[in-house]
Amino acid sequence: MATITVNNQPIEVDDNDQTPLLWLVREKLQLTGTKFGCGQGLCGACTLLVNDSAVRACITPVSSVLGQSITTIEGLSEQGEHPLQKAWLEHRVPQCGYCQSGQIMSAAALLKVDAHPNRETIKSHMTGNICRCGTYSRITDAIESVVQSDLTER
Amino acid sequence: MVTRRRFITASFQLALGLSLSAYLPPVRGKQLGTAPAAGSLEPNIYLKVLPNNEVHFWVKKAEMGQHVHTALTQIAMDELGADLKQVRVHMADTRSPFSNIFTGASWSIPGHWVPLRQLMANARFLLESAAAQIWQCPKEQCLAIAGEVVHQLGGQRLSFGELVSVARQLSAVDNAPLRPSKDYQYIGTNMGRLDTNQIVTGQAQYAADLSVDNMLCASIVHPPLPGYKLKGWDISRLKADPRLYKQVELVALENALAIVCQHQWPALVAKDKIDVVWESPTDTAVDDVWLQQQMEYALAQPGIVCRQQESVIQSSDAHTFSAEYYLPFVAHVPMEPPVALASVFENRAEVWAPTQTASQAQSEIAQFLNLDADNVVVHTTLIGGGFGRKLKNDFVMDAVRISQKLKRPIKLQWTRENDIKNGFLRPYGKDRVQVALDERGYPSNLDIKAASPSILAKTDHQHFKNGLDWSAVMGLRSIPYHVPNLRLSHQLIDLPQVNLVAWRGTFANHHCFAIESLMDELAYLARQDPLEYRLKLLQADTKVEHFLDSDIEIEHKKLKRVLTKVADMMQWKTRKQASQPGTGLGIACHCYDTHAYAAHIVEVEVAGQNIKVKKVACAFDVGVAINPDGVRAQLEGSIVFGLSSALYNEIHFENGAIRESNFHDHPVLRHHEMPEIDIHLFTDGDTPAGVGECGLPSVSPALTNAIFDASGIRVRSLPVKLV
């Protein structure tokens, strides 16, 4: 047995478990905010953080993240007060909503490596996350507003 | 009993401070409403006001991203005079008194606009009358606002809850006066989805997120095309993985093979380790070549006329133009692949699914299980993208069949491959256009023959009239341009080999692409500006077109207004004159049957085969905007959906199967390709138009017209391929 940390809670796992992380969080931990979209790492609906990097949980075996720290949308903040979540509300981003946890987690990973990305950087970083409803421009605006308010507070 | 899984879940949620109820499995046998009916005011089937001041509001429209729950709540609660903070919104299930739970055709808001306000005005009348009775004053002095009835002179207040017991005793009215629009608090206000907070915290529950006791998870293998029967299967590759093999159970259905397991992942893995053999219903191998032969054959048939008008003015010269415009088969590919949870018991069934047609699902299930419809309950979950795909309940019936066989609740998860390879498609279609031009270059004769398969059953007498498929000529029969001699016809292609369904605007996309490309081509031939050319052919103010037994009213001045506005937004005139090689602007417009009017201008850069969409502007006449920001969101979404389909989306058939399978071979528009967007709304009408579809059809021709402007290459077939 080995341990991984999910949203700051230690979880015991089989150290040879090939199950993708997606199904561990969705089924065993009942953290269903992380979504199944394509099963091939192509659409980004299952994006979560491993340490501080965005990872496609549908193609990431549990055994490949032993000892590491995983953050799902449910663990991003206590009550939805993460700046990105607030910006998503303010810009009224979601339409059907299904891809949005993955979008937010990808954006969170971006801001961890680059606190002040410009519009083009935001767009190219977010391009792994598909939205069929067409919320892309609001996502850009929402992320940019977080960047702007961080710059203003400096 | 608290299982270990539940315990882990609970402790996690407590640690995170989240609401436990968000994760609880759906409650079986829950009655309509969350509070006892006794003592509450229930003036109509949408509404229940409780003595504790809660207002419960039931909607029969599925929420799939179009913010329909928000908009209906805005309409109803404005008229009632409630405070949104006291309102709980519920999706009606099939036990509710609503007769047809159906979501589609951009009709939710236009269809509710008058009746819903009238019902709520009648309910408000009871609350205001109750206050008048308590205060012993004329009712005219009592006004419901923000969840209270306020005395207009004395300023006394009574909450809705405090008025319930008196209001319940009063006689209902059915024609109470509607609130004047100047008093609206919510209608016309920008609002996000009511459940946005749940979405951004991962707590919003879609069908895949639900579970019930004793449930098993399933995956499924479908035949390549409809009509195939399951003949057999080879599990040697599955047996090579004994640990996996012993976890799963196979369930043979007539036309599919299901794989069932305690957990989802093994069921998905096992699916790809089984080789299924199918029995083909026909010797014909459906492929692209065969399908194009069917198309050409159809276009050689006489067709059925859907609109014809003749004038004494005949074209005297021989200037003619002809062209064909083609749209391919496309899939919807919503981010949520089809999924359903079904519990079939001895004499009843209960289902949770992202369906746009819950009532239809209920009758299909009842018929299949030979049950009374009353013993079948269908819950509409949140829908993770519909676009017409989830009008069909094939995936729901899959889950029902498996559950019936195993006598256990089943959650069936389709994969993306199931969705693209085995789902329902928007049909292909071609419009063959022949035009005779007068000496000024305007059309004097226009003949359009369209050919396509139908999305409807031939038994659908509401939509098949005199052999003509009404839905297949949407956007064709309503062609807005003035042409003295006009003949529009349609030839049906019989295509039972392919599953077909509506797709955001469906055939309006085909015909708008043909008509708006044609206008551009004719303007070019006439050496006229494409905008001016269109405006010349939109002369009358209001035009009523007769179609079978109904009239279509097209307000040309509204179409002209959106065209002129979008041109202003993009500085059309000055920029067209100063345009550089390799850059282009294209314009197109559309009026939809729900009385919405759209015009788009697309700006592109074309270099070799590369197309960069730089900006898209849209002017849109929505009549009344219930939620202006929601309307904008639909228009933004239509631009993305339209560019996706124009640039990329196409389903190919080879060797009797669909070639595409997932996002690697079925690309869609991605974030880095997103153009700048500018939208203007006209909201000075008196009726809200439907907005889910009208903003889509003119995106594609505006794009291809821009490509022509930039490169001189005329695209008459989608998706765009520059060679």
Coordinates of N, CA, C and O in Angstrom, one line a residue, chain A residues 10 18 20 24 45 49-50 54 63 85 100 125 133-134 138 148 152:
Chain A
P10 N -4.9 12.3 3.5 CA -4.2 11.2 3.0 C -5.1 10.0 2.6 O -6.1 9.8 3.3
Q18 N -3.5 0.6 -11.5 CA -3.5 1.3 -12.8 C -4.7 2.1 -13.1 O -4.8 2.7 -14.1
P20 N -7.1 5.0 -13.6 CA -6.9 6.4 -13.7 C -7.4 7.1 -12.5 O -8.4 6.8 -11.9
L24 N -10.7 7.1 -9.3 CA -10.4 7.1 -7.8 C -11.2 8.3 -7.2 O -11.9 8.1 -6.2
A45 N -11.8 17.9 -19.6 CA -12.9 17.9 -18.6 C -12.5 17.3 -17.2 O -13.1 17.6 -16.2
L49 N -5.2 19.0 -10.3 CA -3.8 19.4 -10.0 C -3.1 18.2 -9.3 O -3.6 17.7 -8.4
V50 N -1.9 17.9 -9.9 CA -1.0 17.0 -9.2 C 0.2 17.9 -8.8 O 0.9 18.4 -9.7
A54 N -1.3 21.0 -13.9 CA -2.6 20.5 -14.5 C -2.3 19.1 -15.1 O -1.4 19.0 -15.9
S63 N -1.0 4.8 -9.8 CA 0.3 4.3 -9.4 C 1.4 5.3 -9.8 O 2.5 5.3 -9.3
Q85 N -12.7 31.2 -9.0 CA -14.1 30.8 -8.8 C -15.0 32.1 -8.7 O -16.1 32.2 -9.3
Q100 N -16.5 23.0 -16.8 CA -15.9 24.2 -16.1 C -15.0 23.8 -15.0 O -14.1 24.6 -14.7
H125 N -2.5 28.6 -23.2 CA -2.5 27.6 -22.1 C -3.8 26.9 -22.0 O -3.8 25.7 -21.7
C133 N -20.1 24.6 -25.5 CA -21.1 25.7 -25.4 C -20.5 27.0 -25.9 O -21.2 27.9 -26.2
G134 N -19.2 27.1 -25.9 CA -18.6 28.4 -26.4 C -18.3 29.4 -25.4 O -18.5 30.6 -25.6
R138 N -15.3 34.3 -22.3 CA -15.5 34.6 -20.9 C -14.5 34.0 -20.0 O -14.1 34.6 -19.0
Q148 N -5.4 41.0 -13.4 CA -5.5 42.5 -13.3 C -5.6 42.9 -11.8 O -5.0 43.8 -11.3
T152 N -3.2 45.1 -9.5 CA -3.6 46.3 -8.9 C -3.3 46.3 -7.4 O -3.0 47.4 -6.8

